PDB file of C-alpha atoms in Angstrom:
ATOM      1  CA  MET A 981      28.311 135.166   3.862  1.00 43.00           C
ATOM      2  CA  THR A 982      31.735 134.330   2.781  1.00 44.00           C
ATOM      3  CA  SER A 983      32.510 130.755   3.980  1.00 47.00           C
ATOM      4  CA  PRO A 984      34.054 131.132   7.480  1.00 46.00           C
ATOM      5  CA  ARG A 985      37.795 129.276   6.516  1.00 49.00           C
ATOM      6  CA  THR A 986      38.233 132.533   4.198  1.00 48.00           C
ATOM      7  CA  ASN A 987      39.832 135.412   6.218  1.00 51.00           C
ATOM      8  CA  ALA A 988      38.508 133.857   9.762  1.00 54.00           C
ATOM      9  CA  PRO A 989      39.230 137.114  12.021  1.00 60.00           C
ATOM     10  CA  GLN A 990      36.923 139.694   9.773  1.00 68.00           C
ATOM     11  CA  ASP A 991      34.289 137.193   9.350  1.00 73.00           C
ATOM     12  CA  LEU A 992      33.973 136.601  12.819  1.00 76.00           C
ATOM     13  CA  ALA A 993      33.998 140.652  13.610  1.00 81.00           C
ATOM     14  CA  HIS A 994      31.243 140.384  10.803  1.00 80.00           C
ATOM     15  CA  VAL A 995      29.340 137.974  12.407  1.00 79.00           C
ATOM     16  CA  ARG A 996      29.787 139.436  15.746  1.00 82.00           C
ATOM     17  CA  SER A 997      28.527 143.140  15.077  1.00 85.00           C
ATOM     18  CA  LYS A 998      25.604 141.546  13.102  1.00 82.00           C
ATOM     19  CA  LEU A 999      24.756 139.687  16.068  1.00 82.00           C
ATOM     20  CA  LEU A1000      24.695 142.690  18.344  1.00 85.00           C
ATOM     21  CA  SER A1001      22.875 144.507  16.163  1.00 85.00           C
ATOM     22  CA  MET A1002      20.160 141.948  16.058  1.00 83.00           C
ATOM     23  CA  ALA A1003      20.088 141.618  19.728  1.00 83.00           C
ATOM     24  CA  GLU A1004      19.616 145.788  19.957  1.00 86.00           C
ATOM     25  CA  GLU A1005      16.710 145.751  17.826  1.00 85.00           C
ATOM     26  CA  GLY A1006      15.245 143.181  20.196  1.00 85.00           C
ATOM     27  CA  ARG A1007      15.496 140.684  17.288  1.00 83.00           C
ATOM     28  CA  VAL A1008      16.336 137.641  19.944  1.00 82.00           C
ATOM     29  CA  ASP A1009      14.089 134.614  18.270  1.00 85.00           C
ATOM     30  CA  GLU A1010      15.813 135.564  14.821  1.00 84.00           C
ATOM     31  CA  LEU A1011      19.254 135.891  16.760  1.00 81.00           C
ATOM     32  CA  VAL A1012      19.126 132.359  17.816  1.00 84.00           C
ATOM     33  CA  GLU A1013      18.003 131.228  14.418  1.00 85.00           C
ATOM     34  CA  VAL A1014      21.010 132.545  13.198  1.00 83.00           C
ATOM     35  CA  VAL A1015      23.445 131.201  15.856  1.00 84.00           C
ATOM     36  CA  MET A1016      22.048 127.816  15.456  1.00 87.00           C
ATOM     37  CA  GLY A1017      22.059 127.677  12.117  1.00 86.00           C
ATOM     38  CA  LEU A1018      25.814 128.898  11.979  1.00 84.00           C
ATOM     39  CA  LEU A1019      26.786 125.997  14.680  1.00 86.00           C
ATOM     40  CA  ALA A1020      24.642 123.359  12.656  1.00 88.00           C
ATOM     41  CA  ARG A1021      26.647 124.799   8.815  1.00 87.00           C
ATOM     42  CA  VAL A1022      30.403 124.284  11.352  1.00 87.00           C
ATOM     43  CA  ARG A1023      29.609 120.975  12.404  1.00 89.00           C
ATOM     44  CA  ASP A1024      28.679 119.882   9.201  1.00 89.00           C
ATOM     45  CA  GLU A1025      31.601 120.823   7.804  1.00 89.00           C
ATOM     46  CA  ASN A1026      33.959 119.514  10.691  1.00 89.00           C
ATOM     47  CA  THR A1027      31.978 115.628  10.232  1.00 89.00           C
ATOM     48  CA  ALA A1028      32.822 116.066   6.690  1.00 88.00           C
ATOM     49  CA  LEU A1029      36.490 116.915   7.556  1.00 88.00           C
ATOM     50  CA  ALA A1030      36.859 113.792   9.740  1.00 88.00           C
ATOM     51  CA  ALA A1031      35.214 111.563   7.282  1.00 87.00           C
ATOM     52  CA  ARG A1032      37.919 113.019   4.273  1.00 87.00           C
ATOM     53  CA  LEU A1033      40.505 112.384   6.590  1.00 86.00           C
ATOM     54  CA  GLN A1034      39.435 108.819   7.673  1.00 85.00           C
ATOM     55  CA  ASN A1035      38.840 107.676   4.055  1.00 84.00           C
ATOM     56  CA  ALA A1036      42.466 109.128   3.365  1.00 82.00           C
ATOM     57  CA  LEU A1037      44.075 107.363   6.120  1.00 82.00           C
ATOM     58  CA  ARG A1038      42.351 104.273   5.208  1.00 79.00           C
ATOM     59  CA  MET A1039      43.438 104.320   1.866  1.00 78.00           C
ATOM     60  CA  LEU A1040      46.788 105.587   2.750  1.00 76.00           C
ATOM     61  CA  TYR A1041      47.592 102.194   4.976  1.00 72.00           C
ATOM     62  CA  GLY A1042      44.590  99.946   3.527  1.00 65.00           C
ATOM     63  CA  ARG A1043      42.506  97.683   5.423  1.00 58.00           C
ATOM     64  CA  ARG A1044      44.914  94.770   5.686  1.00 52.00           C
ATOM     65  CA  THR A1045      47.584  96.649   6.742  1.00 48.00           C
ATOM     66  CA  GLU A1046      48.004  98.415  10.058  1.00 54.00           C
ATOM     67  CA  LYS A1047      45.874 100.239  10.924  1.00 58.00           C
ATOM     68  CA  VAL A1048      45.691 104.042  12.567  1.00 62.00           C
ATOM     69  CA  SER A1049      44.308 103.368  16.040  1.00 67.00           C
ATOM     70  CA  ALA A1050      41.919 106.224  17.862  1.00 70.00           C
ATOM     71  CA  GLU A1051      44.106 107.466  20.213  1.00 72.00           C
ATOM     72  CA  GLN A1052      46.647 108.670  17.033  1.00 72.00           C
ATOM     73  CA  LEU A1053      43.846 109.711  14.900  1.00 71.00           C
ATOM     74  CA  THR A1054      42.841 112.080  18.421  1.00 73.00           C
ATOM     75  CA  LEU A1055      46.703 112.891  18.666  1.00 73.00           C
ATOM     76  CA  MET A1056      46.941 113.842  14.720  1.00 72.00           C
ATOM     77  CA  LEU A1057      43.896 116.284  15.360  1.00 71.00           C
ATOM     78  CA  ASP A1058      45.386 117.964  18.417  1.00 71.00           C
ATOM     79  CA  ALA A1059      48.909 118.601  16.237  1.00 68.00           C
ATOM     80  CA  LEU A1060      46.529 120.709  13.860  1.00 68.00           C
ATOM     81  CA  GLY A1061      45.478 123.746  16.843  1.00 61.00           C
ATOM     82  CA  LYS A1062      43.254 124.203  19.511  1.00 59.00           C
ATOM     83  CA  ASP A1063      40.304 124.341  16.515  1.00 58.00           C
ATOM     84  CA  THR A1064      39.696 120.765  16.555  1.00 58.00           C
ATOM     85  CA  PRO A1065      36.555 120.105  15.532  1.00 59.00           C
ATOM     86  CA  GLU A1066      34.581 118.735  17.932  1.00 59.00           C
ATOM     87  CA  GLY A1067      32.676 116.400  15.055  1.00 60.00           C
ATOM     88  CA  ALA A1068      35.818 114.791  13.803  1.00 59.00           C
ATOM     89  CA  ARG A1069      36.513 113.830  17.214  1.00 56.00           C
ATOM     90  CA  ASP A1070      33.017 112.304  17.453  1.00 59.00           C
ATOM     91  CA  ALA A1071      33.819 110.302  13.813  1.00 57.00           C
ATOM     92  CA  ILE A1072      36.730 109.080  15.524  1.00 56.00           C
ATOM     93  CA  GLY A1073      35.019 107.997  18.593  1.00 54.00           C
ATOM     94  CA  ASP A1074      31.931 106.149  16.902  1.00 51.00           C
ATOM     95  CA  GLU A1075      34.542 103.623  14.665  1.00 50.00           C
ATOM     96  CA  PRO A1076      34.792 100.523  15.924  1.00 52.00           C
ATOM     97  CA  PRO A1077      37.989  99.370  17.738  1.00 52.00           C
ATOM     98  CA  PRO A1078      39.847  97.154  14.761  1.00 52.00           C
ATOM     99  CA  GLU A1079      40.298  93.416  15.064  1.00 54.00           C
ATOM    100  CA  LYS A1080      42.717  92.045  17.024  1.00 54.00           C
ATOM    101  CA  THR A1081      44.340  88.805  15.083  1.00 57.00           C
ATOM    102  CA  ASN A1082      46.191  86.398  16.947  1.00 60.00           C
ATOM    103  CA  PRO A1083      46.940  83.565  14.633  1.00 63.00           C
ATOM    104  CA  GLU A1084      47.339  80.279  16.206  1.00 69.00           C
ATOM    105  CA  PRO A1085      51.373  79.401  16.526  1.00 71.00           C
ATOM    106  CA  LYS A1086      52.151  76.614  13.884  1.00 76.00           C
ATOM    107  CA  ARG A1087      52.389  73.544  15.467  1.00 76.00           C
ATOM    108  CA  PRO A1088      55.632  71.310  14.571  1.00 73.00           C
ATOM    109  CA  PRO A1089      54.743  68.103  12.367  1.00 74.00           C
ATOM    110  CA  PRO A1090      54.849  65.221  14.867  1.00 73.00           C
ATOM    111  CA  HIS A1091      58.058  63.356  14.685  1.00 66.00           C
ATOM    112  CA  LYS A1092      58.050  60.087  12.758  1.00 69.00           C
ATOM    113  CA  GLY A1093      61.052  58.562  13.929  1.00 69.00           C
ATOM    114  CA  ARG A1094      64.084  57.877  12.435  1.00 74.00           C
ATOM    115  CA  THR A1095      64.100  56.689   8.450  1.00 79.00           C
ATOM    116  CA  ALA A1096      65.259  53.672   7.755  1.00 79.00           C
ATOM    117  CA  LEU A1097      68.990  52.713   6.632  1.00 82.00           C
ATOM    118  CA  PRO A1098      68.836  51.924   3.080  1.00 85.00           C
ATOM    119  CA  ALA A1099      67.433  48.391   1.454  1.00 85.00           C
ATOM    120  CA  HIS A1100      69.714  47.866  -0.963  1.00 87.00           C
ATOM    121  CA  LEU A1101      72.648  47.144   2.068  1.00 86.00           C
ATOM    122  CA  PRO A1102      73.368  43.447   2.933  1.00 85.00           C
ATOM    123  CA  ARG A1103      72.035  42.505   6.427  1.00 87.00           C
ATOM    124  CA  LYS A1104      73.145  40.579   9.356  1.00 87.00           C
ATOM    125  CA  GLN A1105      70.826  39.582  11.830  1.00 87.00           C
ATOM    126  CA  LYS A1106      71.689  39.760  15.635  1.00 88.00           C
ATOM    127  CA  VAL A1107      69.792  38.059  18.262  1.00 88.00           C
ATOM    128  CA  VAL A1108      70.793  40.232  21.678  1.00 88.00           C
ATOM    129  CA  ARG A1109      69.140  37.416  24.772  1.00 89.00           C
ATOM    130  CA  VAL A1110      67.970  37.989  27.764  1.00 89.00           C
ATOM    131  CA  PRO A1111      70.695  37.332  30.591  1.00 90.00           C
ATOM    132  CA  GLU A1112      69.855  34.270  32.327  1.00 89.00           C
ATOM    133  CA  ALA A1113      69.802  35.577  35.748  1.00 88.00           C
ATOM    134  CA  GLU A1114      66.701  37.631  34.388  1.00 89.00           C
ATOM    135  CA  ARG A1115      64.958  34.732  32.139  1.00 88.00           C
ATOM    136  CA  LYS A1116      63.003  33.278  35.479  1.00 88.00           C
ATOM    137  CA  CYS A1117      60.459  35.647  37.026  1.00 88.00           C
ATOM    138  CA  ALA A1118      61.663  36.724  40.017  1.00 86.00           C
ATOM    139  CA  ASP A1119      58.110  36.520  41.764  1.00 87.00           C
ATOM    140  CA  CYS A1120      57.413  32.975  41.071  1.00 88.00           C
ATOM    141  CA  GLY A1121      60.116  31.252  39.804  1.00 86.00           C
ATOM    142  CA  THR A1122      58.500  30.189  36.238  1.00 90.00           C
ATOM    143  CA  GLU A1123      60.757  30.545  32.829  1.00 89.00           C
ATOM    144  CA  LYS A1124      59.531  34.182  30.759  1.00 89.00           C
ATOM    145  CA  THR A1125      58.609  32.810  27.236  1.00 89.00           C
ATOM    146  CA  CYS A1126      59.908  35.236  24.192  1.00 88.00           C
ATOM    147  CA  ILE A1127      56.904  38.181  23.399  1.00 89.00           C
ATOM    148  CA  GLY A1128      58.793  39.455  20.599  1.00 89.00           C
ATOM    149  CA  HIS A1129      61.424  41.788  19.706  1.00 88.00           C
ATOM    150  CA  ILE A1130      62.663  45.101  19.743  1.00 87.00           C
ATOM    151  CA  ARG A1131      64.694  46.194  16.629  1.00 86.00           C
ATOM    152  CA  SER A1132      66.917  48.507  15.808  1.00 86.00           C
ATOM    153  CA  GLU A1133      69.678  49.064  12.474  1.00 86.00           C
ATOM    154  CA  ILE A1134      73.274  49.925  13.221  1.00 86.00           C
ATOM    155  CA  LEU A1135      75.201  50.919  10.234  1.00 85.00           C
ATOM    156  CA  ASP A1136      78.525  49.182  10.504  1.00 83.00           C
ATOM    157  CA  PHE A1137      81.831  48.748   8.399  1.00 79.00           C
ATOM    158  CA  ILE A1138      83.430  45.585   6.978  1.00 71.00           C
ATOM    159  CA  PRO A1139      86.379  46.603   5.118  1.00 72.00           C
ATOM    160  CA  ALA A1140      84.925  47.261   1.330  1.00 70.00           C
ATOM    161  CA  GLN A1141      81.170  46.326   2.168  1.00 73.00           C
ATOM    162  CA  PHE A1142      79.189  48.061   4.407  1.00 77.00           C
ATOM    163  CA  VAL A1143      76.282  45.975   6.077  1.00 79.00           C
ATOM    164  CA  VAL A1144      73.751  46.784   8.592  1.00 84.00           C
ATOM    165  CA  VAL A1145      73.355  44.631  11.532  1.00 82.00           C
ATOM    166  CA  GLU A1146      69.800  43.998  13.237  1.00 86.00           C
ATOM    167  CA  GLU A1147      70.067  43.945  16.310  1.00 85.00           C
ATOM    168  CA  ASP A1148      67.033  42.163  17.811  1.00 88.00           C
ATOM    169  CA  ARG A1149      66.461  42.122  21.531  1.00 88.00           C
ATOM    170  CA  GLU A1150      64.996  39.601  23.444  1.00 89.00           C
ATOM    171  CA  LYS A1151      61.635  40.651  25.074  1.00 89.00           C
ATOM    172  CA  ARG A1152      60.342  37.905  27.742  1.00 89.00           C
ATOM    173  CA  ALA A1153      57.197  37.858  29.949  1.00 88.00           C
ATOM    174  CA  CYS A1154      56.108  35.974  32.575  1.00 87.00           C
ATOM    175  CA  PRO A1155      52.883  33.953  31.379  1.00 85.00           C
ATOM    176  CA  ALA A1156      51.673  33.389  34.998  1.00 85.00           C
ATOM    177  CA  CYS A1157      51.937  36.938  36.242  1.00 84.00           C
ATOM    178  CA  GLN A1158      53.039  39.247  33.238  1.00 79.00           C
ATOM    179  CA  ALA A1159      55.949  40.715  34.124  1.00 85.00           C
ATOM    180  CA  GLY A1160      58.665  41.398  31.926  1.00 86.00           C
ATOM    181  CA  VAL A1161      61.888  41.948  30.790  1.00 89.00           C
ATOM    182  CA  VAL A1162      64.123  42.999  27.460  1.00 87.00           C
ATOM    183  CA  ALA A1163      67.457  42.512  27.360  1.00 87.00           C
ATOM    184  CA  ALA A1164      69.871  45.470  27.092  1.00 84.00           C
ATOM    185  CA  PRO A1165      70.895  46.745  23.739  1.00 80.00           C
ATOM    186  CA  SER A1166      74.710  45.904  22.564  1.00 77.00           C
ATOM    187  CA  GLU A1167      77.375  48.643  23.862  1.00 75.00           C
ATOM    188  CA  LYS A1168      77.539  51.079  20.952  1.00 73.00           C
ATOM    189  CA  VAL A1169      80.745  53.465  19.953  1.00 65.00           C
ATOM    190  CA  MET A1170      78.271  56.697  19.985  1.00 69.00           C
ATOM    191  CA  GLU A1171      75.384  57.141  22.323  1.00 70.00           C
ATOM    192  CA  ARG A1172      72.350  56.810  20.224  1.00 68.00           C
ATOM    193  CA  GLY A1173      74.353  56.824  16.913  1.00 69.00           C
ATOM    194  CA  ARG A1174      74.054  54.322  14.338  1.00 68.00           C
ATOM    195  CA  PRO A1175      77.635  53.512  13.461  1.00 71.00           C
ATOM    196  CA  GLY A1176      79.143  50.096  14.646  1.00 71.00           C
ATOM    197  CA  PRO A1177      82.812  49.939  15.214  1.00 68.00           C
ATOM    198  CA  GLY A1178      83.697  49.157  12.007  1.00 64.00           C
ATOM    199  CA  LEU A1179      82.577  52.467  10.902  1.00 64.00           C
ATOM    200  CA  LEU A1180      85.442  54.348  13.498  1.00 61.00           C
TER     201      LEU A1180
END
């Protein structure tokens, strides 16, 4: 018997006439065996074709690029026509769905704050004291003691030279009840900026 893929209509007519003659002769068991053999052959051929199609798609797209989903393969087989082999559909259904890779979004590095102004510039100390009205504790009246300073740098311009004014704002706290106060920063010509009046 020739391959079912060559000259399909004549082959099917030949098979039909042969099966009818077997039925008329009463060779039912032999007829069933022939039909089962033909079906098994078609199934194996279709499975092999589906495997070849999958291998071709895998080679075309590769494992690391976007894969073709089972739905897309089914649509491709539907486009081939109504004779889409069932074995091909079964082979597609057996393939596990591609793993979804959701990479964690990159987090921005933590903010390290401003870099210090160049060390070679001359520096001038300026201490900003807590106002007299806030130096005594409002709860118990005790004089608040200095517990440190908050340092900020202001880049200013004195004609013909740059100078960094290191402004130390005094922090005071009540030794009795721990209430604290910090001196307000000096007025700046630019909010949240470093330039002093001489630069502008």
